[in-house]
Coordinates of C-alpha atoms in Angstrom, one line a residue:
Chain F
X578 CA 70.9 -36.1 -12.9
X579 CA 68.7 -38.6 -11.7
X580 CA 65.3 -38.1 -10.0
X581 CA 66.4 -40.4 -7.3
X582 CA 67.0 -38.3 -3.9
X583 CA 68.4 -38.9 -0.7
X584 CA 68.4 -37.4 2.5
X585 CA 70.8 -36.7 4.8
X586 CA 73.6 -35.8 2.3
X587 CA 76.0 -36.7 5.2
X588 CA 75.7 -38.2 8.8
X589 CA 78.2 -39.0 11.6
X590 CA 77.4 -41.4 14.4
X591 CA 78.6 -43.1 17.4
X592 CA 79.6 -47.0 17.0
X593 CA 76.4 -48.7 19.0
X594 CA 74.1 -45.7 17.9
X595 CA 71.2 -46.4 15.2
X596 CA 70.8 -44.6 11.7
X597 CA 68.2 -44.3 9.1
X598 CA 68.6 -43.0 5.8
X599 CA 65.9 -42.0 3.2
X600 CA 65.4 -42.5 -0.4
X601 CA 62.7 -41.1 -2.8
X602 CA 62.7 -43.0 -6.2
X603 CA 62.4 -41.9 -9.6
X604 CA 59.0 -41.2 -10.8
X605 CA 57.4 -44.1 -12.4
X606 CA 59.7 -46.6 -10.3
X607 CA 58.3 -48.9 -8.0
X608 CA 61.2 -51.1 -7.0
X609 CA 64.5 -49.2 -4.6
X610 CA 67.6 -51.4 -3.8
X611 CA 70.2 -50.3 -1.9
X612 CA 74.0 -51.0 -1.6
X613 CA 77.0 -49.6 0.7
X614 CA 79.9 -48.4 -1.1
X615 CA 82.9 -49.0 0.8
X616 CA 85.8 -46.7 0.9
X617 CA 87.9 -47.9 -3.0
X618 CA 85.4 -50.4 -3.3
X619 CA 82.6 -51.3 -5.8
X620 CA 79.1 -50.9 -4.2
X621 CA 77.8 -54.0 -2.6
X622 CA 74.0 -54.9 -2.7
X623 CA 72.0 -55.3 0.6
X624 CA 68.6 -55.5 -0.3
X625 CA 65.6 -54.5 -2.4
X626 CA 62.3 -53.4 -1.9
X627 CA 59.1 -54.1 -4.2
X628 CA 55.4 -53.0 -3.5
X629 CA 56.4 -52.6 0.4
X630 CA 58.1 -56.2 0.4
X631 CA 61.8 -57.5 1.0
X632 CA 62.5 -59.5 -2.3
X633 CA 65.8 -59.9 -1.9
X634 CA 68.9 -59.6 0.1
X635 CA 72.8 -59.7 -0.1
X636 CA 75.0 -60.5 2.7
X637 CA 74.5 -58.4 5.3
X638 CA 73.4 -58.8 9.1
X639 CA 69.8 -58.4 10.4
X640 CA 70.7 -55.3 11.4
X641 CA 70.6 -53.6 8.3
X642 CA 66.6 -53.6 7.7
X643 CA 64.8 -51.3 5.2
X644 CA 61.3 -50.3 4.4
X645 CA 59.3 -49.2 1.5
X646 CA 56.5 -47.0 1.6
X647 CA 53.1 -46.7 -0.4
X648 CA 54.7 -44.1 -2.4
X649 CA 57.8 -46.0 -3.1
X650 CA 60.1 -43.6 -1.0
X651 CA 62.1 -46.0 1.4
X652 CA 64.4 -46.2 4.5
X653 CA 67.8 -47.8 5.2
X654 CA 67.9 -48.3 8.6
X655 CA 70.8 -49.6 10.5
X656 CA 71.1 -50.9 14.5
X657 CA 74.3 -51.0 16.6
X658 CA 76.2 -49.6 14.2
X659 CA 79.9 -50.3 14.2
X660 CA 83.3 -48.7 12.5
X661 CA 83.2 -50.9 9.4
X662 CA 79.5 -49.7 8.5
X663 CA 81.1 -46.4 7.8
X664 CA 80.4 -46.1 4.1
X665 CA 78.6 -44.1 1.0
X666 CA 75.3 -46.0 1.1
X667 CA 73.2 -45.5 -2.2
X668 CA 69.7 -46.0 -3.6
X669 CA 68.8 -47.0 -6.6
X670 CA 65.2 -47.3 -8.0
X671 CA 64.2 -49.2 -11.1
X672 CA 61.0 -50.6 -13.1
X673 CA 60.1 -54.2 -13.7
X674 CA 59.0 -52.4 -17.0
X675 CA 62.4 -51.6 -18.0
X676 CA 64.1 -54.1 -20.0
X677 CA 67.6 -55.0 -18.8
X678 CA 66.2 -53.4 -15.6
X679 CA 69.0 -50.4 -15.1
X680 CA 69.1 -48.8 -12.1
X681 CA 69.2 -45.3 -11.4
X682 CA 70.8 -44.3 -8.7
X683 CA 70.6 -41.4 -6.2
X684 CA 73.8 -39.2 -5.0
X685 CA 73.8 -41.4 -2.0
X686 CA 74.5 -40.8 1.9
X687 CA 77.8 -40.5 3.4
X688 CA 77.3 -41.9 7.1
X689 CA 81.0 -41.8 9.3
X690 CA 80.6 -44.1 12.8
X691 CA 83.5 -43.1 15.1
Chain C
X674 CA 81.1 -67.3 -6.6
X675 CA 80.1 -64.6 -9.1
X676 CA 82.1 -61.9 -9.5
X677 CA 83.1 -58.8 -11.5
X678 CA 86.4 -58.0 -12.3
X679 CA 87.9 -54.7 -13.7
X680 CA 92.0 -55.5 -13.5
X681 CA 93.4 -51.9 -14.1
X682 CA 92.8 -50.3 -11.2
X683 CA 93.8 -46.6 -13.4
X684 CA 93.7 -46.2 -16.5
X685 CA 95.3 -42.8 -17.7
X686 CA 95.0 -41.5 -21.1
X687 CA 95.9 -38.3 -23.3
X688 CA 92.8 -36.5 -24.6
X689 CA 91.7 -37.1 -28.2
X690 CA 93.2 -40.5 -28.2
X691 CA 91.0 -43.7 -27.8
X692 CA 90.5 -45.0 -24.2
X693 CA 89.3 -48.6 -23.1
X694 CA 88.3 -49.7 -19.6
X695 CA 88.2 -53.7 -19.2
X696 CA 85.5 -55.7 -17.7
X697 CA 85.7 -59.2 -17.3
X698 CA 82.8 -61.6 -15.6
X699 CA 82.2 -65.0 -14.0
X700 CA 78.3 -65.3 -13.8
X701 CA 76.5 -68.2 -15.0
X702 CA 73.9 -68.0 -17.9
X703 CA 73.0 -65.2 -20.1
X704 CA 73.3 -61.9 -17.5
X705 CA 72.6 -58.2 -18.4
X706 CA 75.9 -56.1 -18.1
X707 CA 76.1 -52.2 -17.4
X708 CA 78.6 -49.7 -17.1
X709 CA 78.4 -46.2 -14.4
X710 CA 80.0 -43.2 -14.1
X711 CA 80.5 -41.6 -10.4
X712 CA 81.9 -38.1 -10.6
X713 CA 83.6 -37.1 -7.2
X714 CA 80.8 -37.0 -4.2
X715 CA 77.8 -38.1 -6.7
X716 CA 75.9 -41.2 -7.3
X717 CA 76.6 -43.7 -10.2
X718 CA 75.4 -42.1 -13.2
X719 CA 74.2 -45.0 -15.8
X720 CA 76.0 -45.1 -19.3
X721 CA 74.9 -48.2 -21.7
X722 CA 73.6 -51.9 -21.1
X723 CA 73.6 -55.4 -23.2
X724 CA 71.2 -57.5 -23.2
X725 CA 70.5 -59.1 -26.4
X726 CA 71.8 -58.7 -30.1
X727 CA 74.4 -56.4 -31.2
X728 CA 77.4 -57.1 -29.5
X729 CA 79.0 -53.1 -30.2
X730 CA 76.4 -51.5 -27.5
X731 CA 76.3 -47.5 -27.7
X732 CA 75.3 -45.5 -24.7
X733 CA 75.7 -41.8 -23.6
X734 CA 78.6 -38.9 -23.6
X735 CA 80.0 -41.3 -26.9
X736 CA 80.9 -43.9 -25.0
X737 CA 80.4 -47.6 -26.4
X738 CA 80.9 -51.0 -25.3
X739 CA 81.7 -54.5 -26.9
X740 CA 80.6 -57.5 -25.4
X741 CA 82.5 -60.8 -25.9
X742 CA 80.6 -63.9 -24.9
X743 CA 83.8 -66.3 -24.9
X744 CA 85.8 -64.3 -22.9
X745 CA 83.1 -63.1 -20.8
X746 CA 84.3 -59.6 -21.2
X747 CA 82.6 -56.3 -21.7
X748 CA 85.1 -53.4 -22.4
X749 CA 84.1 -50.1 -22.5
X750 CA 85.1 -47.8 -25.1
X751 CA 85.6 -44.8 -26.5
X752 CA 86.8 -43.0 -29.5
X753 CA 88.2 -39.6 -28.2
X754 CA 89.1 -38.9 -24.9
X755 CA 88.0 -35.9 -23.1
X756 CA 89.5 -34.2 -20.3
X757 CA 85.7 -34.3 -18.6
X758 CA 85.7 -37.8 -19.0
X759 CA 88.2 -38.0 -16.4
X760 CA 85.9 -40.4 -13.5
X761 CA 85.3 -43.2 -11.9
X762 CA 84.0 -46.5 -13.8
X763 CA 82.1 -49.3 -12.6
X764 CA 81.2 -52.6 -14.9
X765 CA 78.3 -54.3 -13.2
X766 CA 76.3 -57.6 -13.9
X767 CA 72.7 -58.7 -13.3
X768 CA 72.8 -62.6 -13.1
X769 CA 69.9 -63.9 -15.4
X770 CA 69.4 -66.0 -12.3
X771 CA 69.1 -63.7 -9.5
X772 CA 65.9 -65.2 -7.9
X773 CA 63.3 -63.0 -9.2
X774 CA 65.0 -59.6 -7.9
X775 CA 67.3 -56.9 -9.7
X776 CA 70.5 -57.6 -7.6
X777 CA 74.0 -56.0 -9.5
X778 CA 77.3 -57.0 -8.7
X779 CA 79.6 -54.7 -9.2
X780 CA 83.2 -54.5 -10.2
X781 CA 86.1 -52.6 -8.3
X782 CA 86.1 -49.6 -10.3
X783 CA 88.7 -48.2 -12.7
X784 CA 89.7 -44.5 -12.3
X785 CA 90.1 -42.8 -15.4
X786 CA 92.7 -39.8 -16.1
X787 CA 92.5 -37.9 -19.1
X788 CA 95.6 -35.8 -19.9
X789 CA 95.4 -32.8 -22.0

């Protein structure tokens, strides 16, 4: 097991409704990305998050916005939700200090819009 | 477009025999390439990485993986099946170009089934 944790463990919401979802990294790890593993699907990267900045983004709407906190915990959060953001959305932490830069990633959230 | 692709979407295998799961990738330049585990309901557990050198990588639970620059493959390997091997498998690339941040791009998956 990783030290990465995530909270809530599951989450059902209502299409239009907002979510946020919460990551605390591994010890030693200052940098959290984040991804949304689709149903059969490889996990696709939204964003990451490195000394409390946005450094990087996949494709995915505005509505999907994050922060990261002094003590590298972060948030996913997620307006107007709709029926395709229904998902297993996972946090990963890492270290510039790593070489190859692995990711370690937490048992993830399992958020159902309906 | 870069992309990962793992073209067996099961692999199934008898336990004690020697099981590979392929990996194949379009990214340009030198990238960093991974392989994870996810076990039902958990997170993707990390197994082995290549960056440099060796091209035969070892990693945990016995598991290895060869790298192939020409063919731009990275299969993962292993010697002797076990029944608790029996997961999910993702292949994933870090494009040496990724604009400063650690972005991966994953493959599909490949489910494994080990047999007793």
């Amino acid at each position: 097991e990783t030290g990465v944790t995530q909270s809530p463990t599951h989450l059902i919401k209502t299409r239009g409704q907002q979510v946020t979802l919460r990551c605390s990294s591994q010890s030693g790890h200052n940098t959290v990305s984040w991804y949304q593993q689709a149903l059969g699907q490889g996990p696709q990267f939204i964003f990451q998050y490195y000394r409390e900045e946005e450094n990087g983004r996949g494709n995915f709407p505005p509505r999907f916005s994050g922060l990261q906190f002094p003590n590298y915990s972060s948030e996913l959060n997620v307006n107007a939700l709709e029926l395709d953001d229904s998902a297993l959305y996972l946090c990963a932490s890492s270290s510039p200090g790593l070489a190859g830069g692995e990711q370690y990633f937490g048992p993830g959230t399992r958020l159902t819009v309906t | 477009a870069q992309s990962v692709a793992q073209p067996e979407d099961q692999v199934n295998v008898a336990e004690g025999n020697p099981l590979t799961v392929k990996c194949t990738y379009s990214v340009s330049g030198n990238p960093y390439l991974f392989w994870y585990v996810q076990y039902p309901n958990r997170g993707l557990q990390f197994l082995l990485k290549y960056i440099t050198g060796d091209n035969l990588v070892k990693g945990s639970y016995g598991f290895e993986a060869e790298f192939n620059k020409s063919q731009t493959s990275f299969h993962l390997k292993k010697p002797s099946a076990l029944v608790s091997d029996s997961a999910l498998y993702f292949c994933a690339v870090r494009p040496s170009f990724s604009g400063g941040y650690n972005k991966l791009i994953f493959g599909a998956g490949t489910r494994l089934a080990v047999h007793p």
